[in-house]
mmCIF file of C-alpha atoms in Angstrom:
data_model
loop_
_atom_site.group_PDB
_atom_site.id
_atom_site.type_symbol
_atom_site.label_atom_id
_atom_site.label_comp_id
_atom_site.label_asym_id
_atom_site.label_seq_id
_atom_site.Cartn_x
_atom_site.Cartn_y
_atom_site.Cartn_z
ATOM 1 C CA MET A 1309 0.902 33.976 -29.455
ATOM 2 C CA LYS A 1310 2.907 34.236 -26.217
ATOM 3 C CA THR A 1311 3.265 30.996 -24.309
ATOM 4 C CA TRP A 1312 6.262 31.958 -22.166
ATOM 5 C CA PRO A 1313 4.342 32.734 -18.914
ATOM 6 C CA LEU A 1314 2.320 29.525 -19.242
ATOM 7 C CA THR A 1315 5.458 27.460 -19.868
ATOM 8 C CA VAL A 1316 7.221 29.044 -16.879
ATOM 9 C CA GLY A 1317 4.145 28.329 -14.715
ATOM 10 C CA VAL A 1318 3.962 24.682 -15.785
ATOM 11 C CA VAL A 1319 7.697 24.190 -15.255
ATOM 12 C CA GLY A 1320 7.404 25.857 -11.831
ATOM 13 C CA LEU A 1321 4.541 23.550 -10.842
ATOM 14 C CA CYS A 1322 6.509 20.492 -11.996
ATOM 15 C CA LEU A 1323 9.537 21.593 -9.983
ATOM 16 C CA ALA A 1324 7.385 22.155 -6.900
ATOM 17 C CA ILE A 1325 5.877 18.681 -7.226
ATOM 18 C CA ALA A 1326 9.290 17.103 -7.806
ATOM 19 C CA SER A 1327 10.804 18.847 -4.770
ATOM 20 C CA ALA A 1328 7.847 17.695 -2.650
ATOM 21 C CA ALA A 1329 8.498 14.140 -3.825
ATOM 22 C CA ILE A 1330 12.175 14.376 -2.912
ATOM 23 C CA ALA A 1331 11.350 15.758 0.535
ATOM 24 C CA ALA A 1332 8.701 13.095 1.127
ATOM 25 C CA PRO A 1333 9.332 9.983 3.184
ATOM 26 C CA PRO A 1334 10.597 7.075 1.100
ATOM 27 C CA ASN A 1335 7.279 5.204 1.028
ATOM 28 C CA ARG A 1336 5.207 7.472 -1.297
ATOM 29 C CA LEU A 1337 3.579 10.836 -1.735
ATOM 30 C CA SER A 1338 0.151 11.505 -3.110
ATOM 31 C CA ILE A 1339 -1.449 14.914 -3.512
ATOM 32 C CA ALA A 1340 -4.610 15.396 -1.387
ATOM 33 C CA GLN A 1341 -4.147 11.964 0.163
ATOM 34 C CA ASP A 1342 -4.863 13.006 3.752
ATOM 35 C CA GLY A 1343 -8.463 11.837 3.808
ATOM 36 C CA PRO A 1344 -10.072 9.982 6.683
ATOM 37 C CA ALA A 1345 -8.779 6.553 7.577
ATOM 38 C CA PRO A 1346 -10.475 3.620 5.870
ATOM 39 C CA THR A 1347 -13.812 2.797 7.419
ATOM 40 C CA GLN A 1348 -13.676 0.216 10.145
ATOM 41 C CA PRO A 1349 -15.713 -2.949 9.887
ATOM 42 C CA VAL A 1350 -19.118 -2.573 11.488
ATOM 43 C CA SER A 1351 -20.509 -5.880 10.232
ATOM 44 C CA GLN A 1352 -20.908 -8.772 12.614
ATOM 45 C CA SER A 1353 -18.797 -10.617 10.036
ATOM 46 C CA GLY A 1354 -15.513 -9.380 11.537
ATOM 47 C CA THR A 1355 -12.521 -8.867 9.277
ATOM 48 C CA PRO A 1356 -13.425 -7.815 5.725
ATOM 49 C CA LEU A 1357 -12.818 -10.029 2.722
ATOM 50 C CA VAL A 1358 -11.741 -7.089 0.547
ATOM 51 C CA THR A 1359 -11.883 -3.301 0.442
ATOM 52 C CA VAL A 1360 -11.859 -1.267 -2.769
ATOM 53 C CA ARG A 1361 -11.108 2.402 -2.189
ATOM 54 C CA ARG A 1362 -10.659 5.475 -4.385
ATOM 55 C CA GLU A 1363 -8.740 8.275 -2.711
ATOM 56 C CA GLY A 1364 -6.887 11.443 -3.570
ATOM 57 C CA GLY A 1365 -7.144 13.788 -6.486
ATOM 58 C CA PHE A 1366 -7.689 17.535 -6.377
ATOM 59 C CA CYS A 1367 -10.018 18.086 -3.464
ATOM 60 C CA TYR A 1368 -10.086 20.031 -0.246
ATOM 61 C CA PRO A 1369 -9.083 18.583 3.120
ATOM 62 C CA PRO A 1370 -9.898 16.231 4.659
ATOM 63 C CA GLY A 1371 -9.542 14.719 1.182
ATOM 64 C CA CYS A 1372 -11.711 12.715 -1.152
ATOM 65 C CA PHE A 1373 -12.491 9.046 -0.919
ATOM 66 C CA SER A 1374 -15.125 6.457 -1.655
ATOM 67 C CA GLU A 1375 -14.908 2.910 -0.397
ATOM 68 C CA VAL A 1376 -16.670 -0.422 -0.716
ATOM 69 C CA THR A 1377 -15.924 -3.042 1.939
ATOM 70 C CA ILE A 1378 -17.116 -6.596 1.315
ATOM 71 C CA TYR A 1379 -17.315 -9.025 4.244
ATOM 72 C CA PRO A 1380 -16.986 -12.833 4.173
ATOM 73 C CA ASP A 1381 -20.748 -13.267 4.669
ATOM 74 C CA GLY A 1382 -21.471 -11.259 1.489
ATOM 75 C CA SER A 1383 -22.561 -8.083 3.238
ATOM 76 C CA TYR A 1384 -21.000 -4.824 2.142
ATOM 77 C CA ARG A 1385 -20.596 -1.285 3.405
ATOM 78 C CA TYR A 1386 -20.181 1.822 1.257
ATOM 79 C CA ALA A 1387 -18.856 5.165 2.509
ATOM 80 C CA ASN A 1388 -17.541 8.334 0.901
ATOM 81 C CA SER A 1389 -16.050 11.646 1.951
ATOM 82 C CA VAL A 1390 -19.320 13.573 1.582
ATOM 83 C CA GLY A 1391 -20.994 11.403 4.200
ATOM 84 C CA ASP A 1392 -22.966 8.987 2.023
ATOM 85 C CA ARG A 1393 -23.293 5.537 3.595
ATOM 86 C CA ALA A 1394 -24.990 2.376 2.354
ATOM 87 C CA THR A 1395 -25.147 -1.312 3.195
ATOM 88 C CA GLY A 1396 -26.264 -4.343 1.281
ATOM 89 C CA ARG A 1397 -25.447 -7.873 0.265
ATOM 90 C CA ILE A 1398 -23.895 -9.391 -2.855
ATOM 91 C CA ARG A 1399 -25.221 -12.596 -4.407
ATOM 92 C CA ARG A 1400 -23.966 -15.926 -3.088
ATOM 93 C CA GLY A 1401 -22.525 -17.018 -6.470
ATOM 94 C CA THR A 1402 -20.704 -13.699 -6.867
ATOM 95 C CA LEU A 1403 -19.307 -14.048 -3.349
ATOM 96 C CA GLN A 1404 -18.081 -17.603 -3.974
ATOM 97 C CA GLN A 1405 -16.408 -16.522 -7.196
ATOM 98 C CA LEU A 1406 -14.740 -13.579 -5.441
ATOM 99 C CA ARG A 1407 -13.503 -15.769 -2.562
ATOM 100 C CA SER A 1408 -12.046 -18.259 -5.031
ATOM 101 C CA ARG A 1409 -10.229 -15.563 -6.997
ATOM 102 C CA ILE A 1410 -8.793 -14.007 -3.859
ATOM 103 C CA ALA A 1411 -7.636 -17.434 -2.613
ATOM 104 C CA ARG A 1412 -5.803 -18.049 -5.919
ATOM 105 C CA ALA A 1413 -4.261 -14.563 -6.119
ATOM 106 C CA ASP A 1414 -0.470 -14.315 -5.982
ATOM 107 C CA PHE A 1415 -0.133 -10.917 -4.312
ATOM 108 C CA ASP A 1416 3.665 -10.864 -4.539
ATOM 109 C CA GLN A 1417 3.404 -11.422 -8.303
ATOM 110 C CA ILE A 1418 0.710 -8.738 -8.617
ATOM 111 C CA ARG A 1419 2.884 -6.221 -6.718
ATOM 112 C CA SER A 1420 5.968 -7.098 -8.774
ATOM 113 C CA GLU A 1421 4.450 -5.299 -11.767
ATOM 114 C CA ALA A 1422 6.258 -2.000 -11.153
ATOM 115 C CA ASN A 1423 4.598 1.143 -12.413
ATOM 116 C CA VAL A 1424 7.108 2.253 -15.050
ATOM 117 C CA ARG A 1425 4.897 5.129 -16.181
ATOM 118 C CA ASN A 1426 5.702 7.177 -13.078
ATOM 119 C CA PRO A 1427 8.793 9.302 -13.905
ATOM 120 C CA ILE A 1428 9.075 10.839 -10.398
ATOM 121 C CA PRO A 1429 9.602 8.246 -7.637
ATOM 122 C CA ASN A 1430 7.292 8.475 -4.595
ATOM 123 C CA LEU A 1431 4.797 10.704 -6.407
ATOM 124 C CA CYS A 1432 1.456 9.365 -7.462
ATOM 125 C CA LEU A 1433 0.749 11.334 -10.608
ATOM 126 C CA LEU A 1434 -2.616 9.627 -11.057
ATOM 127 C CA ALA A 1435 -3.807 10.824 -7.650
ATOM 128 C CA ALA A 1436 -2.749 14.390 -8.529
ATOM 129 C CA ASP A 1437 -5.702 14.800 -10.880
ATOM 130 C CA GLY A 1438 -7.850 11.778 -10.172
ATOM 131 C CA PRO A 1439 -8.345 9.170 -7.485
ATOM 132 C CA GLU A 1440 -5.947 6.338 -6.845
ATOM 133 C CA ALA A 1441 -7.380 2.807 -6.645
ATOM 134 C CA VAL A 1442 -6.414 0.975 -3.458
ATOM 135 C CA TYR A 1443 -7.314 -2.685 -2.984
ATOM 136 C CA ARG A 1444 -6.968 -4.324 0.439
ATOM 137 C CA PHE A 1445 -7.375 -8.079 0.700
ATOM 138 C CA TYR A 1446 -7.514 -9.973 3.999
ATOM 139 C CA PRO A 1447 -6.569 -13.610 3.291
ATOM 140 C CA ASN A 1448 -5.644 -15.900 6.187
ATOM 141 C CA GLY A 1449 -5.446 -13.131 8.796
ATOM 142 C CA LYS A 1450 -3.015 -11.038 6.734
ATOM 143 C CA THR A 1451 -3.544 -7.738 4.932
ATOM 144 C CA GLU A 1452 -2.432 -7.544 1.312
ATOM 145 C CA GLU A 1453 -2.546 -4.053 -0.197
ATOM 146 C CA ILE A 1454 -2.313 -3.238 -3.900
ATOM 147 C CA ARG A 1455 -2.057 0.477 -4.715
ATOM 148 C CA GLY A 1456 -2.691 1.735 -8.238
ATOM 149 C CA CYS A 1457 0.128 4.268 -7.956
ATOM 150 C CA GLU A 1458 2.665 1.634 -6.994
ATOM 151 C CA THR A 1459 1.567 -1.279 -9.161
ATOM 152 C CA ASP A 1460 0.655 -1.460 -12.824
ATOM 153 C CA ILE A 1461 -2.494 -3.487 -12.206
ATOM 154 C CA ASP A 1462 -3.363 -5.990 -14.904
ATOM 155 C CA ARG A 1463 -6.843 -4.854 -15.952
ATOM 156 C CA SER A 1464 -7.430 -8.177 -17.736
ATOM 157 C CA SER A 1465 -7.239 -10.002 -14.384
ATOM 158 C CA ARG A 1466 -10.629 -11.533 -13.598
ATOM 159 C CA LEU A 1467 -10.168 -10.659 -9.917
ATOM 160 C CA PHE A 1468 -9.692 -6.951 -10.593
ATOM 161 C CA GLN A 1469 -12.402 -6.918 -13.264
ATOM 162 C CA GLN A 1470 -14.866 -8.411 -10.784
ATOM 163 C CA LEU A 1471 -13.818 -5.956 -8.056
ATOM 164 C CA GLU A 1472 -14.276 -3.023 -10.429
ATOM 165 C CA ARG A 1473 -17.758 -4.210 -11.422
ATOM 166 C CA LEU A 1474 -18.742 -4.645 -7.770
ATOM 167 C CA TYR A 1475 -17.305 -1.242 -6.831
ATOM 168 C CA GLU A 1476 -19.171 0.470 -9.681
ATOM 169 C CA ARG A 1477 -22.501 -1.232 -8.938
ATOM 170 C CA VAL A 1478 -22.369 -0.565 -5.208
ATOM 171 C CA SER A 1479 -21.198 3.033 -5.732
ATOM 172 C CA GLU A 1480 -23.989 3.730 -8.233
ATOM 173 C CA GLN A 1481 -26.628 2.224 -5.950
ATOM 174 C CA ALA A 1482 -25.320 4.177 -2.943
ATOM 175 C CA ALA A 1483 -25.221 7.432 -4.940
ATOM 176 C CA GLN A 1484 -28.793 6.879 -6.121
ATOM 177 C CA ALA A 1485 -29.979 6.104 -2.579
ATOM 178 C CA ALA A 1486 -28.225 9.218 -1.239
ATOM 179 C CA GLN A 1487 -29.764 11.360 -3.970
ATOM 180 C CA ASN A 1488 -33.225 9.979 -3.207
ATOM 181 C CA GLN A 1489 -32.664 10.659 0.492
ATOM 182 C CA ARG A 1490 -31.661 14.275 -0.203
ATOM 183 C CA ARG A 1491 -34.757 14.730 -2.359
ATOM 184 C CA GLY A 1492 -36.913 13.330 0.430
ATOM 185 C CA ASP A 1493 -35.267 15.626 2.983
ATOM 186 C CA ARG A 1494 -36.002 18.659 0.816
ATOM 187 C CA ALA A 1495 -39.643 17.633 0.463
ATOM 188 C CA LEU A 1496 -40.232 17.774 4.229
#
């Protein structure tokens, strides 16, 4: 069995990615990251409490993303790159728990967990074949951003576990609503 052409192709792809990382600005590089800017708050609630976003991966411009933005009043907005949009509200107890966890979060400590699995600096390998998780928190008028390609996020953290559950639930509900809408549009 000849594997030489495949090996040469894989090595060539790795070299191309590595050279792109070297030529990139010092902050970071992520393949297919040029999606639309995060959605702006449209709630009367003002500044969001937190935004959970998935972006990147192998997809065509303008890029792939899905995002859940939760506001201080418990309302949320969902948006994705295919145009699905949804709004809703999370339960009061869930909101209080989330606020408390965000207030207790030590963002400098969370960011200090360097991602040692990434052998090529400035290149988000995860976003090359799947979406990167980006968390934006807005405590006390500041923006704290935690990027999955830059930080080895502690998945046992109750804050991140709760955010993942909320993101999954809202995303599933929005996808179902969009699918029902498309079915209804076809029926007309």
